CSV table of C-alpha atoms in Angstrom, one decimal:
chain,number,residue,atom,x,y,z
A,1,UNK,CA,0.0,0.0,0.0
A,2,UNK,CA,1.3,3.6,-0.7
A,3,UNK,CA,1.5,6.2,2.1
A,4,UNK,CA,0.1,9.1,2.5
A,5,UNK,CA,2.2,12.3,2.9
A,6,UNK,CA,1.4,15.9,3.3
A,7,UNK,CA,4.6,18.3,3.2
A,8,UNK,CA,6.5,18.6,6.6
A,9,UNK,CA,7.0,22.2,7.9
A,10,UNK,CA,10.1,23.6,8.7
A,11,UNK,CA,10.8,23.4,12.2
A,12,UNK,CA,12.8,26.7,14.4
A,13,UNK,CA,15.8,26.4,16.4
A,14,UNK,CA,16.3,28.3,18.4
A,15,UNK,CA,19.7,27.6,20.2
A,16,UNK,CA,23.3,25.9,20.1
A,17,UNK,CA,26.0,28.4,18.0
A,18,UNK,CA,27.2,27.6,14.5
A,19,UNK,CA,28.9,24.4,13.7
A,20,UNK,CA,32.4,24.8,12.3
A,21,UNK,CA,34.3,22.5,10.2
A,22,UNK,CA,37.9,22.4,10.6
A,23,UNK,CA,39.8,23.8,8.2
A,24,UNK,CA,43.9,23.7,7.3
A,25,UNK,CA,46.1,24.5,4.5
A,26,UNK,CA,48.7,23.0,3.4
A,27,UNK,CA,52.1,24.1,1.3
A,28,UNK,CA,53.0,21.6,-1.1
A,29,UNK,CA,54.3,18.4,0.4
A,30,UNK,CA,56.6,16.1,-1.1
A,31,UNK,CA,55.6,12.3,-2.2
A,32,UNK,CA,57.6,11.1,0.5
A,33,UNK,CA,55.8,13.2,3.6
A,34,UNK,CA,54.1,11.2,6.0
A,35,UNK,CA,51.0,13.2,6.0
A,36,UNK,CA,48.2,12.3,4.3
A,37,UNK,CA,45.5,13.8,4.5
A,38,UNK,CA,41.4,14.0,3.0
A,39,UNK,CA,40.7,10.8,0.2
A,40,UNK,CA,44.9,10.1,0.4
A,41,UNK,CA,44.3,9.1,3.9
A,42,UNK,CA,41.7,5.9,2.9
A,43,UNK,CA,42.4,2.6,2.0
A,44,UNK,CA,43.8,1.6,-1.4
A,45,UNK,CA,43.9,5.7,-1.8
A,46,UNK,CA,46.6,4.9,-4.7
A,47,UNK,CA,45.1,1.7,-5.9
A,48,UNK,CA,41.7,4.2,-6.6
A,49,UNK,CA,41.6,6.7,-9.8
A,50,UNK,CA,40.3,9.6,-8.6
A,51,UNK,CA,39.9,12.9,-11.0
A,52,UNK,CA,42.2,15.6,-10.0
A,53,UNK,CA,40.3,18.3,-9.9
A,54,UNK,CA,41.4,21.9,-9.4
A,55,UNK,CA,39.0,25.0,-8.3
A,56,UNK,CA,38.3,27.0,-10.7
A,57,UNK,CA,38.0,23.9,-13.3
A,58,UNK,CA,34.8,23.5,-15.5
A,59,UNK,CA,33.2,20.5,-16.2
A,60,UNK,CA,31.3,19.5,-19.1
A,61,UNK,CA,31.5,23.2,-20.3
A,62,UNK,CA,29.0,24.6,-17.8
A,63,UNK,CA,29.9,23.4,-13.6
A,64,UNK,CA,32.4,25.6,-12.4
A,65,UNK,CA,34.1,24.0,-9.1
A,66,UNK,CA,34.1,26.7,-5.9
A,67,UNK,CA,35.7,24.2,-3.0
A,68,UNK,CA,35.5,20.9,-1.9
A,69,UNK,CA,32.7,19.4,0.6
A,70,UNK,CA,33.8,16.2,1.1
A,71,UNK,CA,35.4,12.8,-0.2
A,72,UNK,CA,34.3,9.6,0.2
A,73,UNK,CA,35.9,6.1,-0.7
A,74,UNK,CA,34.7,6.5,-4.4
A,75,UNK,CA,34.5,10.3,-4.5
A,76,UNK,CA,35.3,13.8,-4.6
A,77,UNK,CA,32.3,16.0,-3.7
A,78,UNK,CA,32.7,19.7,-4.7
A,79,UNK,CA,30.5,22.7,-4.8
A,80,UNK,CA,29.8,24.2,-7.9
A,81,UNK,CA,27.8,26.8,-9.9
A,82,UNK,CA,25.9,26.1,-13.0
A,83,UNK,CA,27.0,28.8,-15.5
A,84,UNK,CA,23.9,28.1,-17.3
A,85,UNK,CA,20.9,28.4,-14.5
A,86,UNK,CA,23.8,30.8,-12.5
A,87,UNK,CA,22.5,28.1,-9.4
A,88,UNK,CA,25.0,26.2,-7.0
A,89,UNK,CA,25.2,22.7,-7.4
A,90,UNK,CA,27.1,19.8,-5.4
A,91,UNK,CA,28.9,17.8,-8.3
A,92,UNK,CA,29.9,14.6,-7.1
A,93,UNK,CA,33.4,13.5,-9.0
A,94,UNK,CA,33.4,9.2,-9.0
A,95,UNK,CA,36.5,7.3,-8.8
A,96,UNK,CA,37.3,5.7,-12.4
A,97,UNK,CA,35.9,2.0,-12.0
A,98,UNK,CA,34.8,-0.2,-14.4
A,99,UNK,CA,34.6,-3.3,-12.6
A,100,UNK,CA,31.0,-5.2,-13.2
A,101,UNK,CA,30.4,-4.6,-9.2
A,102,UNK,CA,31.8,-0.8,-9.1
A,103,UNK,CA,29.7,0.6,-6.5
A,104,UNK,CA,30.0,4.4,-8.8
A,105,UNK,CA,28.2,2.4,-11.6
A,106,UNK,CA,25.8,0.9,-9.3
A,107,UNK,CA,25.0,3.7,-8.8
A,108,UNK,CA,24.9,5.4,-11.8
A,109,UNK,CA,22.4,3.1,-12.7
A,110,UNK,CA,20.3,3.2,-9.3
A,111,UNK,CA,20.2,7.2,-10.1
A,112,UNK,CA,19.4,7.0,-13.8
A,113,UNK,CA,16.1,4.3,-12.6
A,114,UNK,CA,15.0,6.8,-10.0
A,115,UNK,CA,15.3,9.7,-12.3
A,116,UNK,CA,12.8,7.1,-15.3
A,117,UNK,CA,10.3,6.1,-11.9
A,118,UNK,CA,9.8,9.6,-11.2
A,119,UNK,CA,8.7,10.6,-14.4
A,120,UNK,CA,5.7,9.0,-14.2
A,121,UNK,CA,5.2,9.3,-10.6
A,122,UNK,CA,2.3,10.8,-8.6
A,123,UNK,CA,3.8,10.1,-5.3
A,124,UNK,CA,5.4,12.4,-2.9
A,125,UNK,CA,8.6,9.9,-2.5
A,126,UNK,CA,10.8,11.2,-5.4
A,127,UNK,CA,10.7,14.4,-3.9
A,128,UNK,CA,12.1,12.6,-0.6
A,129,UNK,CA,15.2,11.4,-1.8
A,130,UNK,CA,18.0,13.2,-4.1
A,131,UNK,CA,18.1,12.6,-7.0
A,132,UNK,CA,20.9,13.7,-9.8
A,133,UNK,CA,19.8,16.7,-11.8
A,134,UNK,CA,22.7,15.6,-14.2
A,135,UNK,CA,25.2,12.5,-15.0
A,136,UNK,CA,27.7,13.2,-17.3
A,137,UNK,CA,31.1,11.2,-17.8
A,138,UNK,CA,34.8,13.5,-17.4
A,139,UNK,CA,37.7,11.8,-18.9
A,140,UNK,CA,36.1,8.2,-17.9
A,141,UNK,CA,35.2,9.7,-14.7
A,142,UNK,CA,31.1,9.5,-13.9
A,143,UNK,CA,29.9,12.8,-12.8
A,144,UNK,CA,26.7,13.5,-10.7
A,145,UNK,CA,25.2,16.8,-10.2
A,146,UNK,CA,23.2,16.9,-7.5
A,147,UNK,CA,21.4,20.1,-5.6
A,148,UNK,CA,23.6,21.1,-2.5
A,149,UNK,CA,22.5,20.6,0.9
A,150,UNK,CA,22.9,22.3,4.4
A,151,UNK,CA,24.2,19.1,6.1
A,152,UNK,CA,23.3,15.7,7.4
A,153,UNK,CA,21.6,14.8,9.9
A,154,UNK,CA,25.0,13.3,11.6
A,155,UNK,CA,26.5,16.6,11.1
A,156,UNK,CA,23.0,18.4,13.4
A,157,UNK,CA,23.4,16.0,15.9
A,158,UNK,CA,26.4,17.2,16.3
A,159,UNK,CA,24.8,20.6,17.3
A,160,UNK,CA,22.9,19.3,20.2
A,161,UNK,CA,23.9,18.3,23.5
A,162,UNK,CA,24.8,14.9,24.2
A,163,UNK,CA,23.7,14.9,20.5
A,164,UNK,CA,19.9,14.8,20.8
A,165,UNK,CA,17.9,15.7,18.4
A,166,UNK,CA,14.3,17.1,20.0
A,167,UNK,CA,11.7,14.1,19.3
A,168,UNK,CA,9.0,16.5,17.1
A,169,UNK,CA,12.2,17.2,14.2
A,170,UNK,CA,12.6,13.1,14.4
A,171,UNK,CA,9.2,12.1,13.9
A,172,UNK,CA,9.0,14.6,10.8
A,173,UNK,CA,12.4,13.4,9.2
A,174,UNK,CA,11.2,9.5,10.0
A,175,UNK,CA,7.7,10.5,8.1
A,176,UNK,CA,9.4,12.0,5.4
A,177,UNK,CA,12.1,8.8,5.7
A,178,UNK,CA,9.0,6.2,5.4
A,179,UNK,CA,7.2,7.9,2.8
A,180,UNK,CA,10.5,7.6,0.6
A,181,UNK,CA,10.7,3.8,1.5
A,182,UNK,CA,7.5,3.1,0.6
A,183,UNK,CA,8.1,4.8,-3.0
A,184,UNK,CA,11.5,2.9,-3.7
A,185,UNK,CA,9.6,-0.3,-2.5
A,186,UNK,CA,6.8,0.1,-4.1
A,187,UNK,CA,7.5,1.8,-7.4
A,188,UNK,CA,11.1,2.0,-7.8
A,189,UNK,CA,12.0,-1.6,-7.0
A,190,UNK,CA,15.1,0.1,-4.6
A,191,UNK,CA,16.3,-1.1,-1.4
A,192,UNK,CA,18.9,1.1,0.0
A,193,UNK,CA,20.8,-0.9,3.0
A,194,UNK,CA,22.4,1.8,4.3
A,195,UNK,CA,19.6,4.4,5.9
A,196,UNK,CA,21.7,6.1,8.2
A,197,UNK,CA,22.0,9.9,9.7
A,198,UNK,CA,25.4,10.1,7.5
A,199,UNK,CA,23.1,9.5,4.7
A,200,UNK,CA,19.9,12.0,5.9
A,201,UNK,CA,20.5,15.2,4.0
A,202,UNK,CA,18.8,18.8,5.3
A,203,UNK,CA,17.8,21.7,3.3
A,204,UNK,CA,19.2,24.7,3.3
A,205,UNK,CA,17.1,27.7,4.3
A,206,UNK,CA,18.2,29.6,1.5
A,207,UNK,CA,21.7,30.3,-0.7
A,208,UNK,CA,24.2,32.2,2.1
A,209,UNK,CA,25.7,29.4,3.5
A,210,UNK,CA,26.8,28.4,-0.3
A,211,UNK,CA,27.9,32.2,-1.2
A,212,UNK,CA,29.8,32.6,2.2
A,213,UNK,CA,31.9,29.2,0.8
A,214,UNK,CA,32.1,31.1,-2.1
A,215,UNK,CA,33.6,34.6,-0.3
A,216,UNK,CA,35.6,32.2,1.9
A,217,UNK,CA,37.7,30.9,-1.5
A,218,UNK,CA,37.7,33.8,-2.9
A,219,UNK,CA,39.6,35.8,0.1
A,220,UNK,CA,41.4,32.4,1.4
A,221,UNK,CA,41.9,30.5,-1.4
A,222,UNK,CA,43.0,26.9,-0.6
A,223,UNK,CA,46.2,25.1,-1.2
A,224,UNK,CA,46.6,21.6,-2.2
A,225,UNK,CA,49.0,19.2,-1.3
A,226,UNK,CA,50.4,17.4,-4.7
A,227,UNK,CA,50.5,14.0,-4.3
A,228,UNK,CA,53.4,12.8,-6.8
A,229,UNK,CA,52.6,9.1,-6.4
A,230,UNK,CA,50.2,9.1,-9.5
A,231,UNK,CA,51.0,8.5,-12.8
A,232,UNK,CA,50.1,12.7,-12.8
A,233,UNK,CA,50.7,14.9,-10.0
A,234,UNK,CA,47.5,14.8,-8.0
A,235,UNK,CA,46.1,17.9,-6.2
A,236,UNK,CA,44.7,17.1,-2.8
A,237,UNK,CA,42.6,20.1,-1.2
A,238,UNK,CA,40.8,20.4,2.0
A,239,UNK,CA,37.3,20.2,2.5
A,240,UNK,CA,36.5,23.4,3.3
A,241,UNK,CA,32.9,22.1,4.6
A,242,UNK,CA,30.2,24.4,5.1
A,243,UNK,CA,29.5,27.0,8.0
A,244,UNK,CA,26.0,27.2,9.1
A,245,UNK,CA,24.1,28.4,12.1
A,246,UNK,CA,20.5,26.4,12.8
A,247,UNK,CA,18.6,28.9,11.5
A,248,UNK,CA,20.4,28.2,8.4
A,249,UNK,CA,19.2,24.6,7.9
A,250,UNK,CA,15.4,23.6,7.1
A,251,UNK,CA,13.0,21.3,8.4
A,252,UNK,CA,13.5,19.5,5.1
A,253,UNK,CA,14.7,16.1,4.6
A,254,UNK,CA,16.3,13.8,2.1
A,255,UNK,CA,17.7,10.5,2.0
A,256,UNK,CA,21.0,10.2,-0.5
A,257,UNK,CA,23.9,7.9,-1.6
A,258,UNK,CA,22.3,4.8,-3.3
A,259,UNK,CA,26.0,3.9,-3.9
A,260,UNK,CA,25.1,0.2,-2.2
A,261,UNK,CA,21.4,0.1,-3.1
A,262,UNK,CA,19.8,-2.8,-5.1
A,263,UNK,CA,17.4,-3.5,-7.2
A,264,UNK,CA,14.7,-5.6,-5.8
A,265,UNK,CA,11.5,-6.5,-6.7
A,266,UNK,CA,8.7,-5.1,-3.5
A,267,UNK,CA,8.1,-8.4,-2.5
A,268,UNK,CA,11.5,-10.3,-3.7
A,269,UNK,CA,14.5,-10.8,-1.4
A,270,UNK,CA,18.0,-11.3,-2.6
A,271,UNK,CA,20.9,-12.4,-0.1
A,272,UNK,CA,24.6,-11.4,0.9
A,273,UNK,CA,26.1,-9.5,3.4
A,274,UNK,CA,25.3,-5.6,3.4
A,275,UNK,CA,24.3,-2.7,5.6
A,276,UNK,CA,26.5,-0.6,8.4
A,277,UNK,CA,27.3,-2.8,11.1
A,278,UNK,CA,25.4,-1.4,14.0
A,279,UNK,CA,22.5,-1.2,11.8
A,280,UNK,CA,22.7,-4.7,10.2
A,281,UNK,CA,18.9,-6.2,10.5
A,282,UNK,CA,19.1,-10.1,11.7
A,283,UNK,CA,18.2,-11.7,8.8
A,284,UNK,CA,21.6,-10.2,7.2
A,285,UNK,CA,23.6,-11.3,10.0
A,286,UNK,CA,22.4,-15.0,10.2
A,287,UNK,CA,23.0,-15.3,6.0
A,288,UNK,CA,19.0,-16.0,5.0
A,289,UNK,CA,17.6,-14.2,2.3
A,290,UNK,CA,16.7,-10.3,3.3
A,291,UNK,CA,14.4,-7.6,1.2
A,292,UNK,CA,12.9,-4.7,2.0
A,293,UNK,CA,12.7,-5.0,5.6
A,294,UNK,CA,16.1,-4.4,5.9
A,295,UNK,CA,15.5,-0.3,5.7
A,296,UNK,CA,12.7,-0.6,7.9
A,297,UNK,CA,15.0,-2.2,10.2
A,298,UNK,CA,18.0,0.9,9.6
A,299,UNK,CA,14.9,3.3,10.5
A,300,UNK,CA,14.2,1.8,13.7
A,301,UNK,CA,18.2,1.7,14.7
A,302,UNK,CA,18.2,5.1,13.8
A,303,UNK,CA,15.4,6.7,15.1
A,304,UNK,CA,16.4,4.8,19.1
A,305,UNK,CA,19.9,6.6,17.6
A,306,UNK,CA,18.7,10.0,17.7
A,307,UNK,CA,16.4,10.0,20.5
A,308,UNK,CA,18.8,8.4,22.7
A,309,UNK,CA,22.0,10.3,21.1
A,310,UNK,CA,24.0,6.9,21.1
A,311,UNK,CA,23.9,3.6,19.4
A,312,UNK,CA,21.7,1.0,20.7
A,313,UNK,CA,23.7,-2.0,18.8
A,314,UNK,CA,27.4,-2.3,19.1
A,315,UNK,CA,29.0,-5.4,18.5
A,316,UNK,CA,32.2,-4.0,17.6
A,317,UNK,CA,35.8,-4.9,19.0
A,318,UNK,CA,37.1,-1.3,19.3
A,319,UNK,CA,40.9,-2.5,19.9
A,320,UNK,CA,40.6,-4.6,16.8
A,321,UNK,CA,38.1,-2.9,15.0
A,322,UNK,CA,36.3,-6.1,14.5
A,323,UNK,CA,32.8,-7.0,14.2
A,324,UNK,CA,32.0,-9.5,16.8
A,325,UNK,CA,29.3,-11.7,15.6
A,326,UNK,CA,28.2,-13.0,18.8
A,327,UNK,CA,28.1,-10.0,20.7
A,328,UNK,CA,25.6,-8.7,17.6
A,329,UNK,CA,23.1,-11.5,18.3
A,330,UNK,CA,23.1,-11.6,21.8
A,331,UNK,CA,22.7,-7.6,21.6
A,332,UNK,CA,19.9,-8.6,19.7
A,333,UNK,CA,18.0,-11.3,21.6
A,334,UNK,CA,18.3,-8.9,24.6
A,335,UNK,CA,15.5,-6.9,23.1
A,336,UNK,CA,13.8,-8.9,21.2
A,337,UNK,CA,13.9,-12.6,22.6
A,338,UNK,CA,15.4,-15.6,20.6
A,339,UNK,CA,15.4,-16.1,16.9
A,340,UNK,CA,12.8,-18.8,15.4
A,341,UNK,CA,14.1,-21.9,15.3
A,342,UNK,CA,13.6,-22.5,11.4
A,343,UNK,CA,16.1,-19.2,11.4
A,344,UNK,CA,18.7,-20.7,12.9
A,345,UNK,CA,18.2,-24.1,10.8
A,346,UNK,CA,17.8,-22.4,7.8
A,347,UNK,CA,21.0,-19.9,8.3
A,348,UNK,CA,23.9,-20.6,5.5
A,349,UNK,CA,26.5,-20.0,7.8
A,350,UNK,CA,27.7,-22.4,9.8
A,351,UNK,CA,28.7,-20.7,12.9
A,352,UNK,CA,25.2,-19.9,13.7
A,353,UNK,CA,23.8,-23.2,14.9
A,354,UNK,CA,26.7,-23.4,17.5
A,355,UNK,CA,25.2,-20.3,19.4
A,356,UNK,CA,22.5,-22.2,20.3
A,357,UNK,CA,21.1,-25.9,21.1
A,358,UNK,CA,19.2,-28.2,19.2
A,359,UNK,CA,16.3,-26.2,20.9
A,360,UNK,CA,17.1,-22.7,19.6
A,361,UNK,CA,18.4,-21.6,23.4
A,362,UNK,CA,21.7,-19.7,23.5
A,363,UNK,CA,24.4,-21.5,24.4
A,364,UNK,CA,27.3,-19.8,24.0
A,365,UNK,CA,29.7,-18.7,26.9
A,366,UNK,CA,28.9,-15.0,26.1
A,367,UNK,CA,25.9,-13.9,28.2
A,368,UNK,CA,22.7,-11.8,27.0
A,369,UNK,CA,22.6,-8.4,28.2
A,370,UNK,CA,19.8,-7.8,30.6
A,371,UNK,CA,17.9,-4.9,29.2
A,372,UNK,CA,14.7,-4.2,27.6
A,373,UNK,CA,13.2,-1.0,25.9
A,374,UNK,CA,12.3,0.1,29.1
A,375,UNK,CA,15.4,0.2,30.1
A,376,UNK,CA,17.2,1.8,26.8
A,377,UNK,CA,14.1,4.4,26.4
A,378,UNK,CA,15.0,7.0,28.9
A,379,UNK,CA,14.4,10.4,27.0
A,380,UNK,CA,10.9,9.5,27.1
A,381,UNK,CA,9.3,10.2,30.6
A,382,UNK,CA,6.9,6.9,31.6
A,383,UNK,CA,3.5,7.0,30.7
A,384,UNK,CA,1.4,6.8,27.4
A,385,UNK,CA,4.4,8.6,24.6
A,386,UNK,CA,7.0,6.3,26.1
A,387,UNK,CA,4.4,3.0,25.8
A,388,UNK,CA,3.3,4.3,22.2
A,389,UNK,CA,7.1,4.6,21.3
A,390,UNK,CA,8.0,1.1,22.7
A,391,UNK,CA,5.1,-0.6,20.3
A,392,UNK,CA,6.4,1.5,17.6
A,393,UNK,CA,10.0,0.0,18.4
A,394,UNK,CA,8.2,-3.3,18.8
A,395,UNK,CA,6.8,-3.4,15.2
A,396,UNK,CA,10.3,-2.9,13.9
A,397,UNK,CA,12.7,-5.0,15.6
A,398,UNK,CA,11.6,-8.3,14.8
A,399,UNK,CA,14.0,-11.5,14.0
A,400,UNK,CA,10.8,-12.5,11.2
A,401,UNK,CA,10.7,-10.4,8.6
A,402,UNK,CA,7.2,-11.4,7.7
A,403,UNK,CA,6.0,-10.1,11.4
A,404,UNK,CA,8.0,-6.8,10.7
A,405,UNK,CA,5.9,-3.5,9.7
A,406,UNK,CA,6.4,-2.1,6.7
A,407,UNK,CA,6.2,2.1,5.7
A,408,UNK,CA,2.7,2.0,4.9
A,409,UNK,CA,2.0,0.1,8.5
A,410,UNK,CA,4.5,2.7,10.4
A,411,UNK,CA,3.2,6.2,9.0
A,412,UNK,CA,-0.3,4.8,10.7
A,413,UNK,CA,1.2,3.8,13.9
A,414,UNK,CA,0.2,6.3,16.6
A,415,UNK,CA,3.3,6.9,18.6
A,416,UNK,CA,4.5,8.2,15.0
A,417,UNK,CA,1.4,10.0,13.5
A,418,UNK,CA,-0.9,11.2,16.4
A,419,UNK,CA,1.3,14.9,16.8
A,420,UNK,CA,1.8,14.9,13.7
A,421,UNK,CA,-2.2,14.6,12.4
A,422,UNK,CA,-2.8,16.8,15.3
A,423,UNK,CA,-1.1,19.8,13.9
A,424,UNK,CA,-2.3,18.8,10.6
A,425,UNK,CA,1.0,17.9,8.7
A,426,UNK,CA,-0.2,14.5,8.0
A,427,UNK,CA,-3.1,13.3,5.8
């Protein structure tokens, strides 16, 4: 079933000062130095083609490149301005991959579908997600251009104490979050696996948080370190980032980076190991076949995430760095009780049925946590929000998949909806 969505009003804030990236420059290093810094810093950096781009540079004869925003394992991200349309724009520069699983062509082709779906669309979810305005290819390179964005909703958190977010913005981004699940379910044949704050995107209020990046350049223009390790001297700049105060940043939601997404039939599943690990829904984890339900499940990590301004789930080995698969599904059962049986039979990994007996009762020498929702929920005074919450939390975080609510189920439950219908934003 679709959802149905009415637009989600900007919310005030009204405290908390502006949040600064860090900025350095750097004079020209040598190929020997032992710092690296921005993409040079990642993992098989010099195994990875990545576009050198220089500011000032125009691509396909109309983006002109301002500063850098980001980069990411696979790409450069830069601000721009369209020399045609005199807008800004967020071009995102891809690594040069053309391996049959590149995650840049994945999703090349996960952004060229969405673009074709929304054509014909009279549902409010393409205008929940971002989606490329233009794809263009630079010397081998795929290009995205994209509308820029204020920050994500990682980045906000950051702008509250102890990292909460107030409950009222939450329910509107998970509405907004839903609605957009429901459309790449249901018309787009798109699960994303990776719904995370890093991947929540907020409006900007208006341009001056773009033309103050632009001023910034222009006064203090940034210096790149040349990395001579390339077949050509590559030019590595800081990420200048983006200055904003709250005011700054809109009610105004969107989910992004469909770099790991698939293509999946609404009620098809697929299998193989995906997702962030301290979002990874169970059915990943025990290697049975997942679909859909996976996002719902990222939404529910997320949304205890923001409320609670820490991570619910963490199975990971910090002095290794390791995910520890025990620790995950003990985590688990804690909440929710003990997988089916026919889960643990079924699973195609082999270490699973040695957690437990012949009975489906954990066995191993690790113990399960003693804790309940209760006991996690404590932003939430007790009474009848904290119970609403609790069943919400309960609809979501179920070892079945087939028990698990989907988007069209959530935007009716009443922790979720009742402020929301009450003020009027929802239909």
């Amino acid at each position: 079933m679709r959802c149905g969505l009415a637009g989600i009003p900007e919310l005030p804030w009204t405290r908390r000062p502006s949040l600064q990236r860090c900025r350095k420059d750097y004079r020209l290093l040598s190929a020997t130095s032992r710092l690296q810094i921005e993409e040079q810093s990642l993992p098989r950096f010099h195994q990875k083609r990545y576009f050198p781009v220089n500011i000032g540079q125009v691509f396909n004869n109309r983006y002109r490149i301002i500063a850098k925003l980001g980069y990411g394992a696979n790409s450069t991200v830069w601000l721009a301005r369209d020399q045609v349309t005199q807008q800004y724009a967020s071009l995102k520069i891809c690594v040069r991959d053309e391996t049959e699983d590149s995650p840049v062509l994945n999703e090349y082709n996960i952004l060229r579908h969405i673009s074709a779906c929304a054509t014909t669309s009279d549902h409010a979810g393409p205008s929940l997600l971002r989606r490329a305005d233009d794809m263009f290819m630079a010397d081998g390179h795929h290009c995205f251009v994209m509308k820029p964005y204020a920050c994500s909703l990682q980045q906000l958190r950051e702008m509250f104490p102890y990292s909460i977010i107030p409950r009222e913005f939450i329910m509107a981004v998970v509405v907004r979050l839903l609605g957009c699940s429901n459309w790449l379910q249901l018309e787009a044949g798109i699960v994303h696996t990776e719904i995370t704050p890093q991947n929540i995107l907020l409006a900007a209020s208006d341009d001056d948080i773009f033309s103050r990046a632009e001023r910034m350049e222009l006064e203090s223009p940034s210096v790149p370190v040349i990395d001579h390790s390339k077949p050509c001297p590559y030019p590595i700049y800081i990420s200048r980032g983006l200055t904003m105060n709250l005011s700054e940043a809109s009610g105004y939601s969107v989910l992004t980076d469909f770099g790991s997404a698939r293509f999946l039939d609404a009620a098809a599943t697929t299998r193989g190991w995906c997702m962030p690990d301290t979002y990874r829904a169970p059915e990943v984890l025990m290697s049975l076949p997942w679909g859909h339900g996976v996002d719902i499940w990222s939404i529910g990590v997320m949304v205890l995430e923001l409320l609670e301004g820490r991570n619910v789930f963490n199975p990971i080995d910090r002095v290794h760095n390791q995910y520890v698969l025990p620790v995950a599904l003990a985590q688990y059962i804690s909440l929710t009780g003990p997988p089916p049986l026919w889960m643990i039979q079924q699973s195609e990994d082999p270490v699973i049925p040695t957690f437990f007996d012949d009975q489906g009762r954990w066995i191993a020498d690790l113990p399960i946590p003693k804790r309940s929702f209760q006991d996690i929920v404590t932003v939430i005074e007790p009474g009848e929000e904290k119970d609403q919450f609790i069943g919400f939390l309960h609809k979501i975080f179920t070892w079945d998949t087939v028990q698990r609510a989907n988007s069209y189920e959530l935007l009716q439950d009443e922790w979720l909806t009742g402020p929301l219908r009450a003020q009027g934003i929802l239909s």
